[in-house]
XYZ file of C-alpha atoms in Angstrom:
526
model
C 7.647 32.690 -14.607
C 8.825 30.037 -13.430
C 12.328 30.997 -12.724
C 10.899 34.409 -11.390
C 9.152 31.775 -8.875
C 11.340 29.999 -7.989
C 14.109 32.238 -7.523
C 11.969 34.945 -5.861
C 13.158 38.062 -7.951
C 12.418 39.488 -11.569
C 14.666 37.362 -14.012
C 15.539 38.201 -17.317
C 15.326 35.530 -19.722
C 18.906 36.379 -20.968
C 21.710 36.191 -18.424
C 24.728 36.765 -20.476
C 23.482 40.460 -20.990
C 22.599 42.113 -17.951
C 20.353 45.204 -18.106
C 22.400 48.491 -18.122
C 23.373 49.942 -14.268
C 20.778 51.699 -12.273
C 20.883 54.337 -9.369
C 22.002 53.344 -6.494
C 19.752 52.331 -4.109
C 20.711 51.872 -0.758
C 17.601 52.410 1.172
C 15.805 49.219 -0.378
C 17.301 46.963 0.903
C 17.300 47.642 4.654
C 14.456 46.712 6.033
C 15.676 46.041 9.625
C 18.715 44.704 11.192
C 17.334 40.625 11.277
C 16.696 40.649 7.101
C 18.808 38.662 5.417
C 19.776 38.068 1.528
C 20.839 35.683 -1.228
C 22.244 35.105 -4.047
C 20.854 32.762 -6.375
C 23.540 31.453 -9.337
C 22.063 31.973 -12.831
C 24.895 31.542 -14.520
C 28.539 28.654 -14.476
C 29.308 27.162 -11.754
C 26.536 25.309 -9.342
C 23.085 26.792 -11.759
C 20.808 27.333 -9.847
C 21.667 26.743 -6.213
C 21.628 30.152 -3.695
C 23.608 31.267 -0.766
C 22.766 32.672 2.229
C 24.373 36.503 2.922
C 24.767 37.699 5.952
C 27.230 39.917 7.478
C 30.282 39.593 5.758
C 30.311 36.510 2.859
C 33.694 36.628 -0.045
C 33.371 35.048 -2.853
C 36.174 33.329 -4.461
C 38.116 29.982 -5.941
C 39.959 28.902 -2.399
C 39.158 27.119 0.642
C 39.256 30.210 2.961
C 36.494 31.936 1.268
C 32.695 31.701 2.600
C 31.388 31.267 -0.512
C 33.145 28.778 -3.019
C 33.717 28.077 -7.302
C 35.602 26.068 -9.012
C 36.224 28.238 -11.716
C 40.109 29.009 -12.722
C 38.837 32.755 -14.058
C 37.810 33.431 -10.618
C 40.803 34.760 -8.261
C 41.028 32.880 -4.815
C 39.760 35.584 -3.509
C 37.637 37.404 -5.964
C 35.455 39.737 -4.193
C 33.510 40.747 -1.020
C 29.713 41.215 -0.010
C 30.068 42.973 3.455
C 26.601 44.988 5.836
C 27.985 48.320 6.643
C 26.446 49.505 9.714
C 23.786 51.667 7.702
C 22.240 48.659 6.544
C 23.119 48.020 2.993
C 24.989 45.405 1.848
C 28.046 46.791 -0.405
C 29.694 44.946 -3.515
C 33.906 44.579 -3.014
C 35.825 44.179 -5.543
C 39.097 42.449 -4.044
C 42.106 42.957 -6.627
C 40.552 40.312 -8.979
C 42.037 39.037 -12.158
C 39.289 38.862 -13.777
C 37.119 41.772 -12.254
C 33.848 41.792 -11.214
C 30.895 43.654 -12.939
C 27.615 44.660 -11.259
C 24.632 45.301 -13.805
C 27.512 44.474 -16.882
C 29.378 47.902 -15.355
C 33.210 47.000 -13.871
C 32.812 48.151 -10.125
C 35.483 48.253 -7.134
C 32.693 48.968 -4.339
C 28.910 50.013 -4.558
C 25.520 49.193 -3.128
C 23.616 46.720 -3.820
C 20.043 46.668 -4.346
C 17.886 43.487 -4.623
C 17.673 42.390 -8.236
C 21.263 43.213 -9.144
C 23.115 41.371 -11.055
C 26.665 40.437 -10.228
C 29.392 38.748 -12.899
C 32.511 37.443 -12.202
C 34.975 37.057 -13.944
C 33.747 35.781 -18.016
C 31.300 32.778 -16.483
C 30.200 33.333 -13.017
C 26.989 35.200 -12.835
C 24.450 35.828 -9.813
C 21.380 37.495 -9.016
C 21.172 39.332 -5.545
C 17.592 38.788 -3.855
C 16.145 39.463 -0.624
C 15.716 36.100 1.827
C 12.064 35.433 2.816
C 11.949 32.995 5.318
C 8.275 32.116 5.153
C 8.505 32.583 0.848
C 11.812 29.817 1.572
C 9.138 27.753 3.769
C 6.566 27.342 1.294
C 8.958 26.979 -2.234
C 10.119 24.344 0.751
C 6.996 22.294 1.363
C 6.030 22.414 -2.569
C 9.421 20.296 -2.960
C 8.744 18.452 -0.498
C 5.333 17.502 -1.286
C 6.528 17.299 -4.945
C 9.146 14.684 -3.555
C 6.480 12.848 -1.925
C 4.206 12.366 -4.725
C 6.520 11.034 -6.550
C 7.921 9.173 -3.921
C 4.892 7.567 -3.296
C 4.964 6.289 -6.419
C 7.692 5.003 -7.153
C 7.773 2.883 -3.636
C 4.333 1.781 -4.664
C 5.639 0.676 -8.276
C 8.769 -0.918 -6.459
C 6.553 -2.648 -3.770
C 4.449 -4.471 -6.496
C 7.716 -6.109 -9.107
C 8.984 -7.242 -4.785
C 6.180 -8.879 -4.230
C 6.204 -10.401 -7.895
C 9.497 -11.123 -7.396
C 9.083 -12.828 -4.038
C 6.542 -15.123 -5.576
C 8.377 -16.121 -8.897
C 10.934 -16.825 -6.353
C 8.416 -19.259 -3.885
C 6.893 -20.621 -7.480
C 10.251 -21.770 -9.439
C 11.160 -23.391 -5.522
C 8.159 -25.091 -5.986
C 8.841 -26.246 -9.274
C 12.151 -27.623 -9.278
C 11.587 -31.255 -7.794
C 15.236 -32.071 -7.921
C 16.774 -30.046 -5.502
C 19.790 -29.040 -7.388
C 22.032 -27.092 -4.964
C 22.992 -24.542 -7.063
C 19.500 -23.271 -7.892
C 18.866 -23.890 -4.550
C 21.716 -21.002 -3.449
C 20.662 -19.099 -5.931
C 16.928 -18.804 -4.830
C 18.253 -18.406 -1.698
C 20.200 -15.610 -2.321
C 17.248 -13.845 -4.290
C 15.134 -14.291 -1.776
C 17.545 -13.102 1.378
C 18.214 -10.189 -1.195
C 14.166 -9.670 -1.808
C 13.367 -9.787 2.215
C 16.159 -7.037 2.813
C 14.413 -4.546 0.004
C 10.626 -5.482 1.399
C 12.326 -4.030 5.109
C 13.912 -1.398 3.463
C 10.802 -0.146 1.627
C 7.943 0.382 3.975
C 10.744 3.000 5.715
C 11.407 4.940 2.476
C 8.184 5.523 1.748
C 7.596 6.642 5.409
C 10.499 9.629 4.073
C 8.556 11.073 1.066
C 4.472 10.334 1.939
C 2.615 13.153 2.886
C -0.374 11.803 3.557
C -0.550 11.336 7.572
C 1.592 14.810 8.161
C -0.566 16.486 10.598
C -2.728 14.355 12.049
C -0.597 13.310 16.093
C -1.991 9.761 17.734
C 0.169 7.106 19.431
C 3.546 6.811 18.180
C 5.836 3.896 19.256
C 9.269 5.334 19.516
C 11.093 2.265 20.154
C 9.681 0.823 16.137
C 10.558 4.701 15.102
C 14.672 4.814 16.646
C 15.106 1.178 14.643
C 13.506 2.543 11.413
C 16.057 5.572 11.567
C 18.951 3.375 12.529
C 18.007 1.251 9.269
C 17.416 3.871 7.176
C 20.879 5.750 8.281
C 22.725 2.866 7.511
C 22.582 3.723 4.616
C 23.672 7.071 4.138
C 27.133 5.888 6.440
C 31.109 4.496 4.744
C 32.280 1.718 5.864
C 34.512 4.654 8.281
C 31.251 4.943 10.475
C 30.152 2.068 13.039
C 26.374 2.131 14.070
C 25.200 1.137 17.765
C 21.964 1.336 19.360
C 20.298 0.764 22.467
C 16.583 0.350 22.514
C 13.987 -0.678 25.149
C 10.853 -1.733 23.203
C 7.718 0.157 23.412
C 8.502 3.359 24.105
C 4.779 5.147 23.504
C 5.085 8.578 23.114
C 2.047 11.169 21.693
C 2.678 12.760 18.883
C 3.294 13.015 14.430
C 5.420 10.427 13.943
C 6.592 11.863 10.449
C 8.016 14.939 12.547
C 9.668 12.780 14.990
C 11.600 10.650 11.983
C 12.955 13.702 10.104
C 14.564 14.896 12.963
C 15.511 11.895 14.651
C 17.016 11.185 10.939
C 18.942 15.066 11.035
C 19.915 14.169 14.052
C 21.987 11.249 13.018
C 22.995 13.053 9.873
C 24.198 15.807 11.429
C 26.571 13.075 13.813
C 27.979 11.409 10.630
C 28.487 14.652 9.170
C 30.896 15.615 12.126
C 32.698 12.260 11.486
C 34.711 13.288 8.240
C 37.437 10.648 9.456
C 34.737 8.344 10.774
C 34.473 7.163 14.281
C 30.895 6.235 15.987
C 27.436 7.360 16.037
C 25.549 5.783 18.995
C 21.843 5.922 19.612
C 19.924 5.231 22.705
C 16.317 4.931 23.450
C 14.752 4.431 26.824
C 13.153 5.607 30.094
C 15.063 8.348 32.451
C 15.772 8.316 35.348
C 13.993 10.617 38.247
C 17.074 12.383 38.300
C 17.482 12.590 35.487
C 13.809 13.881 34.803
C 14.251 16.447 37.716
C 17.198 18.286 35.670
C 14.921 18.578 32.627
C 12.678 21.558 31.940
C 9.440 20.011 31.208
C 6.588 20.570 32.988
C 5.376 16.657 33.021
C 6.031 14.875 35.806
C 4.762 11.703 35.463
C 7.601 9.017 32.827
C 10.275 10.237 30.266
C 11.112 8.979 27.184
C 15.008 9.869 26.312
C 16.791 9.629 22.827
C 19.836 9.860 22.279
C 22.227 10.438 19.630
C 26.178 10.712 20.166
C 28.746 11.034 17.983
C 32.697 10.470 18.413
C 33.915 13.465 15.945
C 35.248 16.726 16.588
C 33.053 18.515 18.848
C 31.630 21.487 20.028
C 33.352 25.040 21.589
C 31.467 26.703 23.527
C 30.513 29.602 21.477
C 29.618 27.003 18.922
C 27.435 25.150 21.402
C 25.916 28.686 22.705
C 24.887 29.443 18.809
C 24.065 25.191 17.297
C 19.959 26.270 17.968
C 19.798 29.342 16.612
C 18.158 29.790 12.584
C 20.729 30.380 9.548
C 23.329 29.104 12.297
C 25.674 26.590 10.535
C 29.216 25.235 10.652
C 28.828 23.593 6.849
C 28.703 26.363 5.166
C 30.220 25.017 2.116
C 27.721 22.443 1.330
C 24.952 24.626 1.480
C 23.807 24.054 4.941
C 21.068 27.660 5.737
C 21.269 25.961 9.777
C 17.359 25.591 9.963
C 18.074 21.844 11.061
C 18.743 21.341 14.635
C 16.462 25.213 15.057
C 12.926 23.586 13.954
C 14.331 20.164 15.018
C 14.689 22.157 18.283
C 10.475 23.720 17.921
C 9.174 19.718 17.076
C 10.288 18.947 19.875
C 8.156 21.858 22.293
C 5.895 21.796 19.926
C 5.914 17.192 21.327
C 6.284 18.703 25.502
C 9.733 18.017 25.463
C 12.630 19.460 25.369
C 16.593 19.255 23.577
C 19.108 19.163 25.373
C 23.030 18.947 23.930
C 26.798 17.926 25.640
C 29.772 18.435 24.074
C 33.478 19.039 24.293
C 36.048 19.841 21.594
C 37.444 16.543 20.468
C 35.088 14.644 22.290
C 32.174 14.350 20.586
C 28.638 15.695 21.401
C 25.279 13.897 22.610
C 21.711 15.503 21.401
C 19.156 14.249 23.556
C 15.232 14.802 22.662
C 12.922 13.912 25.729
C 8.956 13.510 25.459
C 6.445 13.421 28.333
C 5.582 9.177 28.013
C 2.061 7.772 26.344
C -0.021 5.853 28.854
C 0.116 2.719 29.143
C 3.884 1.909 28.906
C 4.998 -1.635 27.707
C 1.817 -1.520 25.167
C 3.792 -1.889 21.742
C 0.611 -1.006 18.712
C 1.122 -4.183 16.629
C 1.258 -3.559 12.769
C 0.266 -7.470 11.767
C -2.857 -8.456 10.873
C -4.074 -10.774 14.172
C -4.213 -14.545 12.548
C -6.623 -17.129 14.512
C -4.905 -20.307 15.738
C -4.963 -23.106 12.544
C -6.814 -25.162 15.262
C -9.715 -22.565 15.209
C -10.141 -22.803 12.059
C -12.426 -24.476 9.571
C -11.108 -26.726 6.816
C -11.194 -24.954 3.456
C -13.114 -26.500 1.039
C -10.770 -26.727 -2.757
C -11.927 -25.151 -5.416
C -13.467 -21.709 -4.073
C -13.141 -18.916 -6.030
C -10.762 -15.623 -5.232
C -10.384 -12.869 -8.011
C -8.173 -10.618 -7.376
C -8.366 -6.732 -8.394
C -5.455 -4.670 -9.215
C -4.353 -2.386 -11.812
C -0.524 -4.447 -12.312
C -0.793 -6.553 -14.671
C 2.397 -8.396 -13.442
C 0.438 -8.593 -9.503
C -2.844 -10.117 -10.923
C -0.519 -12.226 -12.549
C 1.466 -13.603 -10.093
C -0.729 -13.851 -7.333
C -3.501 -15.957 -10.123
C -0.609 -18.672 -10.545
C 0.041 -18.395 -6.316
C -3.845 -19.325 -5.767
C -4.284 -22.113 -8.854
C -1.321 -23.679 -7.634
C -2.454 -23.841 -3.948
C -6.341 -25.256 -4.204
C -8.163 -22.826 -5.260
C -9.879 -21.174 -8.586
C -8.666 -17.619 -9.440
C -9.695 -15.092 -11.145
C -8.369 -11.277 -12.547
C -9.844 -7.942 -12.821
C -7.886 -4.820 -13.986
C -10.177 -2.143 -12.024
C -13.216 -1.595 -9.742
C -16.105 -1.046 -12.468
C -14.482 -4.983 -14.246
C -14.473 -6.804 -10.196
C -18.150 -5.201 -9.524
C -19.346 -6.419 -13.314
C -18.070 -10.407 -12.109
C -19.414 -9.699 -8.675
C -22.934 -8.975 -10.384
C -23.621 -10.856 -13.398
C -21.195 -14.461 -12.082
C -23.352 -17.442 -11.464
C -22.048 -17.341 -8.008
C -20.106 -14.569 -6.082
C -16.445 -15.268 -5.094
C -15.874 -16.157 -1.485
C -12.923 -14.092 -1.077
C -11.638 -10.845 -2.993
C -8.376 -8.940 -3.087
C -8.154 -5.444 -3.424
C -5.687 -3.268 -3.902
C -6.752 -0.080 -1.758
C -5.313 2.222 -3.378
C -7.531 1.509 -7.256
C -9.782 4.389 -7.934
C -13.262 4.059 -6.425
C -16.031 4.061 -8.532
C -18.766 6.760 -8.307
C -16.284 7.803 -5.431
C -16.971 5.096 -3.878
C -14.639 2.738 -2.940
C -14.602 -1.194 -4.452
C -14.348 -2.196 -0.408
C -17.374 -0.789 0.395
C -19.632 -1.386 -2.698
C -18.522 -5.275 -2.234
C -19.466 -5.742 1.193
C -23.061 -3.784 0.269
C -23.210 -6.238 -2.655
C -22.325 -9.633 -1.142
C -21.949 -8.917 3.065
C -20.894 -12.348 3.294
C -18.164 -12.001 0.951
C -14.280 -12.200 2.659
C -12.727 -9.042 1.705
C -8.654 -8.589 1.605
C -7.179 -5.497 0.689
C -3.897 -4.841 0.321
C -1.863 -1.739 -0.079
C 1.719 -0.157 1.140
C 0.558 2.040 3.420
C -0.824 -0.404 6.147
C -0.016 1.423 9.616
C -2.057 0.421 12.470
C -4.477 3.367 12.031
C -5.021 2.547 8.284
C -5.645 -0.695 9.285
C -8.298 -0.043 12.435
C -10.237 2.479 9.996
C -10.490 -0.496 6.674
C -11.556 -3.102 9.817
C -14.351 -0.909 10.596
C -15.078 0.147 6.905
C -16.015 -3.998 6.577
C -12.552 -5.116 5.333
C -11.243 -8.348 6.959
C -7.546 -7.970 6.371
C -4.832 -5.316 5.536
C -1.704 -6.954 4.044
C 1.694 -4.358 3.854
C 3.004 -4.904 -0.035
C 5.157 -5.974 -1.052
C 4.087 -9.401 1.075
C 5.579 -13.014 0.326
C 3.689 -15.374 -1.060
C 3.347 -17.381 2.549
C 1.913 -14.465 4.058
C -0.274 -13.938 1.330
C -1.742 -17.338 0.997
C -1.712 -17.941 5.092
C -4.025 -14.686 5.541
C -6.213 -15.960 2.243
C -6.818 -19.091 3.969
C -7.733 -17.444 7.377
C -10.419 -15.307 5.932
C -11.764 -18.273 3.933
C -12.470 -20.362 7.102
C -14.032 -17.674 8.565
C -17.436 -17.416 7.140
C -19.363 -19.984 4.928
C -19.238 -19.229 1.049
C -21.495 -16.538 -0.723
C -24.267 -18.072 -1.799
C -25.525 -17.832 -5.539
C -27.461 -14.378 -6.474
């Protein structure tokens, strides 16, 4: 059942024994000139891979074939599938050395029907099936959603471990009273590596998370471009340099994940266009009045333009004319479906913008996306918690109790050690129910509770809400890998006093603890 759902056609469990041949049904394939078919690999090299079949595909071992298998039993040009004027797909053996079988019967030429199995030589078995764009999009969406759930879980665990590592480095440095130079160097390197991993973690999470997909709002395109450049840097080898010129505080109205994915796609396409190396350059800024007049935009206001350029092979006029068409691709050998740029064009149009291309053979390519600027310009959305000046704070009494609520034991231990070293009395709880019991039954409530925002709720009510109802004077500090400006605003409106993005450095953690404890008197005893 799983294979049937995955491949979209009924598939026998026994791929080595195809069903007997059946009469050709040419009419079962034809349903319009725009329809395409696909081949799915059932056995042999590249198991599970799918190839789009359009008008003519050559299958073989040669690099000149459009569908290439690394199998010594295949001839260099083993077989061909072409579409005849009547709309039928026709399989032809190209005088191969090991023959072509259709449903177990040797053939030299035969009309294909959906569900047919094609065996090339002794190892390669393919199934011929209909390509349904809607079905393919649904399948891809399910994969993305699954990848998102898995990736978000991995990112959450990674953030917790980075938080622990940062706290451990801080603690070891404080314990090293002698200041051993070699130990200092080791700690400096460990701290630097942790900082780099900490900066990369939220960018990875942004690629896989789907919680905010579909939500629209103001997007800081400057920050988005910087994130894309940093992330794509890890996908480039040393032969490709990356340059950027990004003006700050460029705001557009739109969906951040869609824009992020589109810009990533442009950068990866630029990389693929430079197999011998070169320069990838991203620029972002306000378009000039002359440039705006050249664009097919209805907006008469300010326009933001983001360009991705490469110094690669470039494109001729025929390729430029087709590059935004669905299913057109110059990367057939890598299994490209030709949907990336057409999808990007649709995404840009849905954001009220336009997508342009400049390219000449041997002179590289420049893709430019233009969007109406959001109002007001020049005001970036801050994603950091506001920290009051030290002069405005009240002194924090020693010995205040801080309750740490986190499902990860190593995080609880790390933060409790850090709090105890700073003179607080740290108490830990591993779930919301235990935290509520501690706050309800003790002689006095904690002055501050640090809560993992992603803890399972108790009776469908988030822990921080219940704590505020139980002790309105209590300070609540939330932590989460997802701490964007919108989520911060939501939790602050919901009664929390702060939100820290995991992973968090020990310095920022203690600074935020001190800030919150200085804002209000400790809670009274019950």
